[in-house]
Amino acid sequence: MTVPLIGVVADRKSASSGAWVDIPTDALAHAYISALQEAGGAPLMFPSLDVHVADPDRLLDLIDGLFLPGGRDIDAELYANEAHPSNDPPLRIRDELEFALVRGARDRGMPILGACRGMQVMNVALGGTLEQHIGDRLDLTPHRATVGEKTEHPVAIHEGTLLHSITHDDEFDISSHHHQAVDQLGEGLIASASAPDGLIEAIETTDGSFCLGVQWHPEERLDPEGITLIKAFVSAARAHGRAGAPVREVAKAS
């Protein structure tokens, strides 16, 4: 059985355990790791370091697909804006690394899946912009009712898109936690899902490659649409690995 390696960039957070309090930690919520593993992938986590930004190809050589998880807001300077007062303190090195990996993965035709912040990273990396606080224009409640708690709302999936071909649904409920949204689309991107208030809820490329971002958290609502989406991504990564990267085999247990 071929198990594709899935690259994921870690966030930097303070963590506490026992006597150790507020220790800077490169980490990622286990829900992402667990979902990728359940879908048949093997996650490979990268810390955000200058050496990786300078040479992202070394990381891309190791993996078959790139997964972009949720997290803090992107530095608004990277899409020529001043930061909104509600924005998170940015981790610029993570932004720069994920941008470099997105662009490099696109050059290779490597499958990409972005979730929440990950969709926004895709859009900005490809030249798009973000609306920094949708609560200034719309009711924020369906998208983020309380900081730290996810909410639910329906999304409409656009016909004729990759996303629709994966889910085979016209509409379903998603797990949501965001206050920013795609504004101007990046180069080569189209919207493939929307919320009842008109916000773009998914984006994808039009060149036939697997490059897809969703504004929600599929890892938090796996049954059925979440795991279907992640399995489709892992399957595309497996095919990419077979086509151009060394085949990695997992030995059967004796």
mmCIF file with all atom_site columns, C-alpha atoms in Angstrom, residues 34-226:
data_model
loop_
_atom_site.group_PDB
_atom_site.id
_atom_site.type_symbol
_atom_site.label_atom_id
_atom_site.label_alt_id
_atom_site.label_comp_id
_atom_site.label_asym_id
_atom_site.label_entity_id
_atom_site.label_seq_id
_atom_site.pdbx_PDB_ins_code
_atom_site.Cartn_x
_atom_site.Cartn_y
_atom_site.Cartn_z
_atom_site.occupancy
_atom_site.B_iso_or_equiv
_atom_site.pdbx_formal_charge
_atom_site.auth_seq_id
_atom_site.auth_comp_id
_atom_site.auth_asym_id
_atom_site.auth_atom_id
_atom_site.pdbx_PDB_model_num
ATOM 1   C CA . SER A 1 34  ? -5.651  12.438 12.724  1.00 0.00 ? 34  SER A CA 1
ATOM 2   C CA . ALA A 1 35  ? -7.877  13.351 9.757   1.00 0.00 ? 35  ALA A CA 1
ATOM 3   C CA . LEU A 1 36  ? -5.015  13.116 7.261   1.00 0.00 ? 36  LEU A CA 1
ATOM 4   C CA . GLN A 1 37  ? -3.995  9.744  8.687   1.00 0.00 ? 37  GLN A CA 1
ATOM 5   C CA . GLU A 1 38  ? -7.587  8.452  8.611   1.00 0.00 ? 38  GLU A CA 1
ATOM 6   C CA . ALA A 1 39  ? -7.764  9.530  4.962   1.00 0.00 ? 39  ALA A CA 1
ATOM 7   C CA . GLY A 1 40  ? -4.721  7.391  4.158   1.00 0.00 ? 40  GLY A CA 1
ATOM 8   C CA . GLY A 1 41  ? -1.925  9.973  4.305   1.00 0.00 ? 41  GLY A CA 1
ATOM 9   C CA . ALA A 1 42  ? 1.213   10.294 6.431   1.00 0.00 ? 42  ALA A CA 1
ATOM 10  C CA . PRO A 1 43  ? 1.609   13.889 7.673   1.00 0.00 ? 43  PRO A CA 1
ATOM 11  C CA . LEU A 1 44  ? 5.105   15.385 7.776   1.00 0.00 ? 44  LEU A CA 1
ATOM 12  C CA . MET A 1 45  ? 5.238   18.557 9.880   1.00 0.00 ? 45  MET A CA 1
ATOM 13  C CA . PHE A 1 46  ? 7.639   21.414 9.118   1.00 0.00 ? 46  PHE A CA 1
ATOM 14  C CA . PRO A 1 47  ? 8.641   24.192 11.555  1.00 0.00 ? 47  PRO A CA 1
ATOM 15  C CA . SER A 1 48  ? 8.611   27.744 10.250  1.00 0.00 ? 48  SER A CA 1
ATOM 16  C CA . LEU A 1 49  ? 12.290  28.575 9.708   1.00 0.00 ? 49  LEU A CA 1
ATOM 17  C CA . ASP A 1 50  ? 14.207  31.026 7.520   1.00 0.00 ? 50  ASP A CA 1
ATOM 18  C CA . VAL A 1 51  ? 16.238  28.179 6.031   1.00 0.00 ? 51  VAL A CA 1
ATOM 19  C CA . HIS A 1 52  ? 13.034  26.589 4.709   1.00 0.00 ? 52  HIS A CA 1
ATOM 20  C CA . VAL A 1 53  ? 11.762  29.865 3.266   1.00 0.00 ? 53  VAL A CA 1
ATOM 21  C CA . ALA A 1 54  ? 15.082  30.267 1.455   1.00 0.00 ? 54  ALA A CA 1
ATOM 22  C CA . ASP A 1 55  ? 14.872  26.773 -0.084  1.00 0.00 ? 55  ASP A CA 1
ATOM 23  C CA . PRO A 1 56  ? 11.307  25.402 -0.089  1.00 0.00 ? 56  PRO A CA 1
ATOM 24  C CA . ASP A 1 57  ? 12.171  22.901 -2.819  1.00 0.00 ? 57  ASP A CA 1
ATOM 25  C CA . ARG A 1 58  ? 14.038  20.782 -0.263  1.00 0.00 ? 58  ARG A CA 1
ATOM 26  C CA . LEU A 1 59  ? 10.755  20.302 1.601   1.00 0.00 ? 59  LEU A CA 1
ATOM 27  C CA . LEU A 1 60  ? 8.686   19.811 -1.538  1.00 0.00 ? 60  LEU A CA 1
ATOM 28  C CA . ASP A 1 61  ? 11.090  17.074 -2.643  1.00 0.00 ? 61  ASP A CA 1
ATOM 29  C CA . LEU A 1 62  ? 10.048  15.108 0.449   1.00 0.00 ? 62  LEU A CA 1
ATOM 30  C CA . ILE A 1 63  ? 6.270   15.198 0.021   1.00 0.00 ? 63  ILE A CA 1
ATOM 31  C CA . ASP A 1 64  ? 3.489   14.182 -2.345  1.00 0.00 ? 64  ASP A CA 1
ATOM 32  C CA . GLY A 1 65  ? 0.878   16.749 -1.287  1.00 0.00 ? 65  GLY A CA 1
ATOM 33  C CA . LEU A 1 66  ? 0.653   20.040 0.646   1.00 0.00 ? 66  LEU A CA 1
ATOM 34  C CA . PHE A 1 67  ? -1.992  20.593 3.331   1.00 0.00 ? 67  PHE A CA 1
ATOM 35  C CA . LEU A 1 68  ? -2.534  24.130 4.647   1.00 0.00 ? 68  LEU A CA 1
ATOM 36  C CA . PRO A 1 69  ? -4.206  24.131 8.084   1.00 0.00 ? 69  PRO A CA 1
ATOM 37  C CA . GLY A 1 70  ? -6.057  26.829 9.991   1.00 0.00 ? 70  GLY A CA 1
ATOM 38  C CA . GLY A 1 71  ? -4.514  29.266 12.425  1.00 0.00 ? 71  GLY A CA 1
ATOM 39  C CA . ARG A 1 72  ? -3.782  32.911 13.023  1.00 0.00 ? 72  ARG A CA 1
ATOM 40  C CA . ASP A 1 73  ? -4.473  35.744 10.589  1.00 0.00 ? 73  ASP A CA 1
ATOM 41  C CA . ILE A 1 74  ? -2.035  36.381 7.750   1.00 0.00 ? 74  ILE A CA 1
ATOM 42  C CA . ASP A 1 75  ? 0.126   39.490 8.024   1.00 0.00 ? 75  ASP A CA 1
ATOM 43  C CA . ALA A 1 76  ? -1.935  42.142 6.191   1.00 0.00 ? 76  ALA A CA 1
ATOM 44  C CA . GLU A 1 77  ? 1.229   43.735 4.816   1.00 0.00 ? 77  GLU A CA 1
ATOM 45  C CA . LEU A 1 78  ? 1.600   40.709 2.548   1.00 0.00 ? 78  LEU A CA 1
ATOM 46  C CA . TYR A 1 79  ? -1.445  41.808 0.576   1.00 0.00 ? 79  TYR A CA 1
ATOM 47  C CA . ALA A 1 80  ? -0.683  45.546 0.810   1.00 0.00 ? 80  ALA A CA 1
ATOM 48  C CA . ASN A 1 81  ? -3.061  46.419 3.676   1.00 0.00 ? 81  ASN A CA 1
ATOM 49  C CA . GLU A 1 82  ? -2.788  47.832 7.165   1.00 0.00 ? 82  GLU A CA 1
ATOM 50  C CA . ALA A 1 83  ? -3.788  45.400 9.873   1.00 0.00 ? 83  ALA A CA 1
ATOM 51  C CA . HIS A 1 84  ? -7.340  45.591 11.216  1.00 0.00 ? 84  HIS A CA 1
ATOM 52  C CA . PRO A 1 85  ? -7.516  46.088 15.027  1.00 0.00 ? 85  PRO A CA 1
ATOM 53  C CA . SER A 1 86  ? -9.193  42.682 15.407  1.00 0.00 ? 86  SER A CA 1
ATOM 54  C CA . ASN A 1 87  ? -6.365  40.772 13.684  1.00 0.00 ? 87  ASN A CA 1
ATOM 55  C CA . ASP A 1 88  ? -4.186  38.223 15.454  1.00 0.00 ? 88  ASP A CA 1
ATOM 56  C CA . PRO A 1 89  ? -0.511  39.052 15.980  1.00 0.00 ? 89  PRO A CA 1
ATOM 57  C CA . PRO A 1 90  ? 1.023   37.606 12.787  1.00 0.00 ? 90  PRO A CA 1
ATOM 58  C CA . LEU A 1 91  ? 3.747   34.997 12.491  1.00 0.00 ? 91  LEU A CA 1
ATOM 59  C CA . ARG A 1 92  ? 5.366   36.366 9.361   1.00 0.00 ? 92  ARG A CA 1
ATOM 60  C CA . ILE A 1 93  ? 7.818   33.487 8.935   1.00 0.00 ? 93  ILE A CA 1
ATOM 61  C CA . ARG A 1 94  ? 4.949   30.981 8.751   1.00 0.00 ? 94  ARG A CA 1
ATOM 62  C CA . ASP A 1 95  ? 3.154   33.130 6.171   1.00 0.00 ? 95  ASP A CA 1
ATOM 63  C CA . GLU A 1 96  ? 6.276   33.373 4.034   1.00 0.00 ? 96  GLU A CA 1
ATOM 64  C CA . LEU A 1 97  ? 7.006   29.636 4.252   1.00 0.00 ? 97  LEU A CA 1
ATOM 65  C CA . GLU A 1 98  ? 3.475   28.610 3.310   1.00 0.00 ? 98  GLU A CA 1
ATOM 66  C CA . PHE A 1 99  ? 3.431   31.114 0.431   1.00 0.00 ? 99  PHE A CA 1
ATOM 67  C CA . ALA A 1 100 ? 6.709   29.702 -0.876  1.00 0.00 ? 100 ALA A CA 1
ATOM 68  C CA . LEU A 1 101 ? 5.418   26.136 -0.584  1.00 0.00 ? 101 LEU A CA 1
ATOM 69  C CA . VAL A 1 102 ? 2.149   26.987 -2.372  1.00 0.00 ? 102 VAL A CA 1
ATOM 70  C CA . ARG A 1 103 ? 3.983   28.593 -5.278  1.00 0.00 ? 103 ARG A CA 1
ATOM 71  C CA . GLY A 1 104 ? 6.481   25.750 -5.495  1.00 0.00 ? 104 GLY A CA 1
ATOM 72  C CA . ALA A 1 105 ? 3.747   23.119 -5.296  1.00 0.00 ? 105 ALA A CA 1
ATOM 73  C CA . ARG A 1 106 ? 1.836   24.879 -8.067  1.00 0.00 ? 106 ARG A CA 1
ATOM 74  C CA . ASP A 1 107 ? 4.952   24.814 -10.266 1.00 0.00 ? 107 ASP A CA 1
ATOM 75  C CA . ARG A 1 108 ? 5.178   21.042 -9.723  1.00 0.00 ? 108 ARG A CA 1
ATOM 76  C CA . GLY A 1 109 ? 1.478   20.328 -10.147 1.00 0.00 ? 109 GLY A CA 1
ATOM 77  C CA . MET A 1 110 ? 1.478   19.002 -6.584  1.00 0.00 ? 110 MET A CA 1
ATOM 78  C CA . PRO A 1 111 ? -1.971  18.627 -4.949  1.00 0.00 ? 111 PRO A CA 1
ATOM 79  C CA . ILE A 1 112 ? -2.863  21.318 -2.401  1.00 0.00 ? 112 ILE A CA 1
ATOM 80  C CA . LEU A 1 113 ? -5.710  21.414 0.111   1.00 0.00 ? 113 LEU A CA 1
ATOM 81  C CA . GLY A 1 114 ? -6.276  24.423 2.366   1.00 0.00 ? 114 GLY A CA 1
ATOM 82  C CA . ALA A 1 115 ? -8.629  24.643 5.367   1.00 0.00 ? 115 ALA A CA 1
ATOM 83  C CA . CYS A 1 116 ? -9.834  27.972 6.809   1.00 0.00 ? 116 CYS A CA 1
ATOM 84  C CA . ARG A 1 117 ? -6.634  30.084 7.056   1.00 0.00 ? 117 ARG A CA 1
ATOM 85  C CA . GLY A 1 118 ? -5.196  27.612 4.542   1.00 0.00 ? 118 GLY A CA 1
ATOM 86  C CA . MET A 1 119 ? -7.660  28.775 1.880   1.00 0.00 ? 119 MET A CA 1
ATOM 87  C CA . GLN A 1 120 ? -6.699  32.379 2.605   1.00 0.00 ? 120 GLN A CA 1
ATOM 88  C CA . VAL A 1 121 ? -3.004  31.492 2.309   1.00 0.00 ? 121 VAL A CA 1
ATOM 89  C CA . MET A 1 122 ? -3.660  29.975 -1.122  1.00 0.00 ? 122 MET A CA 1
ATOM 90  C CA . ASN A 1 123 ? -5.493  33.082 -2.278  1.00 0.00 ? 123 ASN A CA 1
ATOM 91  C CA . VAL A 1 124 ? -2.888  35.606 -1.089  1.00 0.00 ? 124 VAL A CA 1
ATOM 92  C CA . ALA A 1 125 ? 0.043   33.457 -2.283  1.00 0.00 ? 125 ALA A CA 1
ATOM 93  C CA . LEU A 1 126 ? -1.488  33.554 -5.767  1.00 0.00 ? 126 LEU A CA 1
ATOM 94  C CA . GLY A 1 127 ? -1.979  37.328 -5.757  1.00 0.00 ? 127 GLY A CA 1
ATOM 95  C CA . GLY A 1 128 ? -5.392  37.732 -4.114  1.00 0.00 ? 128 GLY A CA 1
ATOM 96  C CA . THR A 1 129 ? -6.511  39.807 -1.134  1.00 0.00 ? 129 THR A CA 1
ATOM 97  C CA . LEU A 1 130 ? -8.584  39.340 2.016   1.00 0.00 ? 130 LEU A CA 1
ATOM 98  C CA . GLU A 1 131 ? -11.454 41.147 3.685   1.00 0.00 ? 131 GLU A CA 1
ATOM 99  C CA . GLN A 1 132 ? -9.937  41.553 7.124   1.00 0.00 ? 132 GLN A CA 1
ATOM 100 C CA . HIS A 1 133 ? -13.036 41.632 9.323   1.00 0.00 ? 133 HIS A CA 1
ATOM 101 C CA . ILE A 1 134 ? -16.334 40.583 7.816   1.00 0.00 ? 134 ILE A CA 1
ATOM 102 C CA . GLY A 1 135 ? -18.119 41.763 10.962  1.00 0.00 ? 135 GLY A CA 1
ATOM 103 C CA . ASP A 1 136 ? -17.684 45.343 9.695   1.00 0.00 ? 136 ASP A CA 1
ATOM 104 C CA . ARG A 1 137 ? -20.043 44.528 6.818   1.00 0.00 ? 137 ARG A CA 1
ATOM 105 C CA . LEU A 1 138 ? -22.007 41.389 7.673   1.00 0.00 ? 138 LEU A CA 1
ATOM 106 C CA . ASP A 1 139 ? -23.350 39.503 10.656  1.00 0.00 ? 139 ASP A CA 1
ATOM 107 C CA . LEU A 1 140 ? -20.276 37.676 11.931  1.00 0.00 ? 140 LEU A CA 1
ATOM 108 C CA . THR A 1 141 ? -22.287 35.216 14.040  1.00 0.00 ? 141 THR A CA 1
ATOM 109 C CA . PRO A 1 142 ? -22.755 32.432 11.440  1.00 0.00 ? 142 PRO A CA 1
ATOM 110 C CA . HIS A 1 143 ? -19.011 32.397 10.753  1.00 0.00 ? 143 HIS A CA 1
ATOM 111 C CA . ARG A 1 144 ? -17.596 32.953 14.243  1.00 0.00 ? 144 ARG A CA 1
ATOM 112 C CA . ALA A 1 145 ? -20.027 33.292 17.095  1.00 0.00 ? 145 ALA A CA 1
ATOM 113 C CA . THR A 1 146 ? -17.441 33.082 19.901  1.00 0.00 ? 146 THR A CA 1
ATOM 114 C CA . VAL A 1 147 ? -13.659 33.113 19.729  1.00 0.00 ? 147 VAL A CA 1
ATOM 115 C CA . GLY A 1 148 ? -12.410 29.585 20.346  1.00 0.00 ? 148 GLY A CA 1
ATOM 116 C CA . GLU A 1 149 ? -15.718 27.903 19.555  1.00 0.00 ? 149 GLU A CA 1
ATOM 117 C CA . LYS A 1 150 ? -16.796 26.705 16.118  1.00 0.00 ? 150 LYS A CA 1
ATOM 118 C CA . THR A 1 151 ? -20.238 27.330 14.687  1.00 0.00 ? 151 THR A CA 1
ATOM 119 C CA . GLU A 1 152 ? -22.216 25.820 11.811  1.00 0.00 ? 152 GLU A CA 1
ATOM 120 C CA . HIS A 1 153 ? -23.916 27.149 8.686   1.00 0.00 ? 153 HIS A CA 1
ATOM 121 C CA . PRO A 1 154 ? -24.767 25.777 5.242   1.00 0.00 ? 154 PRO A CA 1
ATOM 122 C CA . VAL A 1 155 ? -22.655 26.283 2.123   1.00 0.00 ? 155 VAL A CA 1
ATOM 123 C CA . ALA A 1 156 ? -23.835 26.046 -1.477  1.00 0.00 ? 156 ALA A CA 1
ATOM 124 C CA . ILE A 1 157 ? -21.463 24.099 -3.754  1.00 0.00 ? 157 ILE A CA 1
ATOM 125 C CA . HIS A 1 158 ? -21.175 25.441 -7.286  1.00 0.00 ? 158 HIS A CA 1
ATOM 126 C CA . GLU A 1 159 ? -21.923 22.989 -10.080 1.00 0.00 ? 159 GLU A CA 1
ATOM 127 C CA . GLY A 1 160 ? -19.162 22.063 -12.506 1.00 0.00 ? 160 GLY A CA 1
ATOM 128 C CA . THR A 1 161 ? -16.395 22.510 -9.914  1.00 0.00 ? 161 THR A CA 1
ATOM 129 C CA . LEU A 1 162 ? -13.846 20.079 -8.545  1.00 0.00 ? 162 LEU A CA 1
ATOM 130 C CA . LEU A 1 163 ? -15.440 20.464 -5.120  1.00 0.00 ? 163 LEU A CA 1
ATOM 131 C CA . HIS A 1 164 ? -18.849 19.458 -6.469  1.00 0.00 ? 164 HIS A CA 1
ATOM 132 C CA . SER A 1 165 ? -17.349 16.436 -8.229  1.00 0.00 ? 165 SER A CA 1
ATOM 133 C CA . ILE A 1 166 ? -15.865 15.324 -4.887  1.00 0.00 ? 166 ILE A CA 1
ATOM 134 C CA . THR A 1 167 ? -18.842 15.880 -2.585  1.00 0.00 ? 167 THR A CA 1
ATOM 135 C CA . HIS A 1 168 ? -21.681 15.247 -5.092  1.00 0.00 ? 168 HIS A CA 1
ATOM 136 C CA . ASP A 1 169 ? -23.759 17.597 -2.928  1.00 0.00 ? 169 ASP A CA 1
ATOM 137 C CA . ASP A 1 170 ? -25.329 20.928 -3.753  1.00 0.00 ? 170 ASP A CA 1
ATOM 138 C CA . GLU A 1 171 ? -25.390 22.043 -0.109  1.00 0.00 ? 171 GLU A CA 1
ATOM 139 C CA . PHE A 1 172 ? -24.286 20.865 3.325   1.00 0.00 ? 172 PHE A CA 1
ATOM 140 C CA . ASP A 1 173 ? -23.460 22.259 6.771   1.00 0.00 ? 173 ASP A CA 1
ATOM 141 C CA . ILE A 1 174 ? -19.880 23.014 7.746   1.00 0.00 ? 174 ILE A CA 1
ATOM 142 C CA . SER A 1 175 ? -17.837 23.748 10.879  1.00 0.00 ? 175 SER A CA 1
ATOM 143 C CA . SER A 1 176 ? -16.783 27.397 10.846  1.00 0.00 ? 176 SER A CA 1
ATOM 144 C CA . HIS A 1 177 ? -14.485 29.715 12.808  1.00 0.00 ? 177 HIS A CA 1
ATOM 145 C CA . HIS A 1 178 ? -13.198 32.766 10.937  1.00 0.00 ? 178 HIS A CA 1
ATOM 146 C CA . HIS A 1 179 ? -13.552 36.530 10.822  1.00 0.00 ? 179 HIS A CA 1
ATOM 147 C CA . GLN A 1 180 ? -11.688 37.114 7.544   1.00 0.00 ? 180 GLN A CA 1
ATOM 148 C CA . ALA A 1 181 ? -12.666 36.100 4.028   1.00 0.00 ? 181 ALA A CA 1
ATOM 149 C CA . VAL A 1 182 ? -11.454 36.077 0.440   1.00 0.00 ? 182 VAL A CA 1
ATOM 150 C CA . ASP A 1 183 ? -11.882 39.457 -1.228  1.00 0.00 ? 183 ASP A CA 1
ATOM 151 C CA . GLN A 1 184 ? -10.189 39.625 -4.635  1.00 0.00 ? 184 GLN A CA 1
ATOM 152 C CA . LEU A 1 185 ? -9.433  36.186 -6.017  1.00 0.00 ? 185 LEU A CA 1
ATOM 153 C CA . GLY A 1 186 ? -5.856  35.204 -6.784  1.00 0.00 ? 186 GLY A CA 1
ATOM 154 C CA . GLU A 1 187 ? -4.621  34.441 -10.287 1.00 0.00 ? 187 GLU A CA 1
ATOM 155 C CA . GLY A 1 188 ? -6.245  31.394 -11.839 1.00 0.00 ? 188 GLY A CA 1
ATOM 156 C CA . LEU A 1 189 ? -8.714  30.908 -8.981  1.00 0.00 ? 189 LEU A CA 1
ATOM 157 C CA . ILE A 1 190 ? -12.502 30.693 -8.987  1.00 0.00 ? 190 ILE A CA 1
ATOM 158 C CA . ALA A 1 191 ? -15.070 30.473 -6.204  1.00 0.00 ? 191 ALA A CA 1
ATOM 159 C CA . SER A 1 192 ? -16.555 26.979 -5.829  1.00 0.00 ? 192 SER A CA 1
ATOM 160 C CA . ALA A 1 193 ? -18.812 27.427 -2.782  1.00 0.00 ? 193 ALA A CA 1
ATOM 161 C CA . SER A 1 194 ? -20.580 30.278 -1.014  1.00 0.00 ? 194 SER A CA 1
ATOM 162 C CA . ALA A 1 195 ? -22.394 31.024 2.238   1.00 0.00 ? 195 ALA A CA 1
ATOM 163 C CA . PRO A 1 196 ? -26.005 32.275 2.386   1.00 0.00 ? 196 PRO A CA 1
ATOM 164 C CA . ASP A 1 197 ? -24.692 35.829 2.894   1.00 0.00 ? 197 ASP A CA 1
ATOM 165 C CA . GLY A 1 198 ? -22.602 35.597 -0.280  1.00 0.00 ? 198 GLY A CA 1
ATOM 166 C CA . LEU A 1 199 ? -19.164 35.069 1.269   1.00 0.00 ? 199 LEU A CA 1
ATOM 167 C CA . ILE A 1 200 ? -16.814 32.870 -0.743  1.00 0.00 ? 200 ILE A CA 1
ATOM 168 C CA . GLU A 1 201 ? -16.509 29.572 1.116   1.00 0.00 ? 201 GLU A CA 1
ATOM 169 C CA . ALA A 1 202 ? -14.274 27.597 -1.273  1.00 0.00 ? 202 ALA A CA 1
ATOM 170 C CA . ILE A 1 203 ? -11.817 28.347 -4.067  1.00 0.00 ? 203 ILE A CA 1
ATOM 171 C CA . GLU A 1 204 ? -10.047 26.209 -6.643  1.00 0.00 ? 204 GLU A CA 1
ATOM 172 C CA . THR A 1 205 ? -7.958  26.488 -9.773  1.00 0.00 ? 205 THR A CA 1
ATOM 173 C CA . THR A 1 206 ? -9.313  26.058 -13.281 1.00 0.00 ? 206 THR A CA 1
ATOM 174 C CA . ASP A 1 207 ? -6.358  24.199 -14.819 1.00 0.00 ? 207 ASP A CA 1
ATOM 175 C CA . GLY A 1 208 ? -7.490  20.716 -13.851 1.00 0.00 ? 208 GLY A CA 1
ATOM 176 C CA . SER A 1 209 ? -5.030  20.295 -10.966 1.00 0.00 ? 209 SER A CA 1
ATOM 177 C CA . PHE A 1 210 ? -6.034  19.499 -7.385  1.00 0.00 ? 210 PHE A CA 1
ATOM 178 C CA . CYS A 1 211 ? -5.614  22.931 -5.811  1.00 0.00 ? 211 CYS A CA 1
ATOM 179 C CA . LEU A 1 212 ? -8.581  23.517 -3.533  1.00 0.00 ? 212 LEU A CA 1
ATOM 180 C CA . GLY A 1 213 ? -9.275  25.602 -0.447  1.00 0.00 ? 213 GLY A CA 1
ATOM 181 C CA . VAL A 1 214 ? -12.290 25.600 1.848   1.00 0.00 ? 214 VAL A CA 1
ATOM 182 C CA . GLN A 1 215 ? -13.087 28.290 4.413   1.00 0.00 ? 215 GLN A CA 1
ATOM 183 C CA . TRP A 1 216 ? -14.331 25.699 6.899   1.00 0.00 ? 216 TRP A CA 1
ATOM 184 C CA . HIS A 1 217 ? -12.774 22.961 9.057   1.00 0.00 ? 217 HIS A CA 1
ATOM 185 C CA . PRO A 1 218 ? -13.326 19.564 7.383   1.00 0.00 ? 218 PRO A CA 1
ATOM 186 C CA . GLU A 1 219 ? -11.195 17.895 10.066  1.00 0.00 ? 219 GLU A CA 1
ATOM 187 C CA . GLU A 1 220 ? -13.807 18.867 12.677  1.00 0.00 ? 220 GLU A CA 1
ATOM 188 C CA . ARG A 1 221 ? -16.797 17.521 10.741  1.00 0.00 ? 221 ARG A CA 1
ATOM 189 C CA . LEU A 1 222 ? -15.499 14.385 9.064   1.00 0.00 ? 222 LEU A CA 1
ATOM 190 C CA . ASP A 1 223 ? -18.743 12.489 8.479   1.00 0.00 ? 223 ASP A CA 1
ATOM 191 C CA . PRO A 1 224 ? -19.422 12.483 5.612   1.00 0.00 ? 224 PRO A CA 1
ATOM 192 C CA . GLU A 1 225 ? -18.198 15.492 3.618   1.00 0.00 ? 225 GLU A CA 1
ATOM 193 C CA . GLY A 1 226 ? -15.010 16.188 5.573   1.00 0.00 ? 226 GLY A CA 1
#
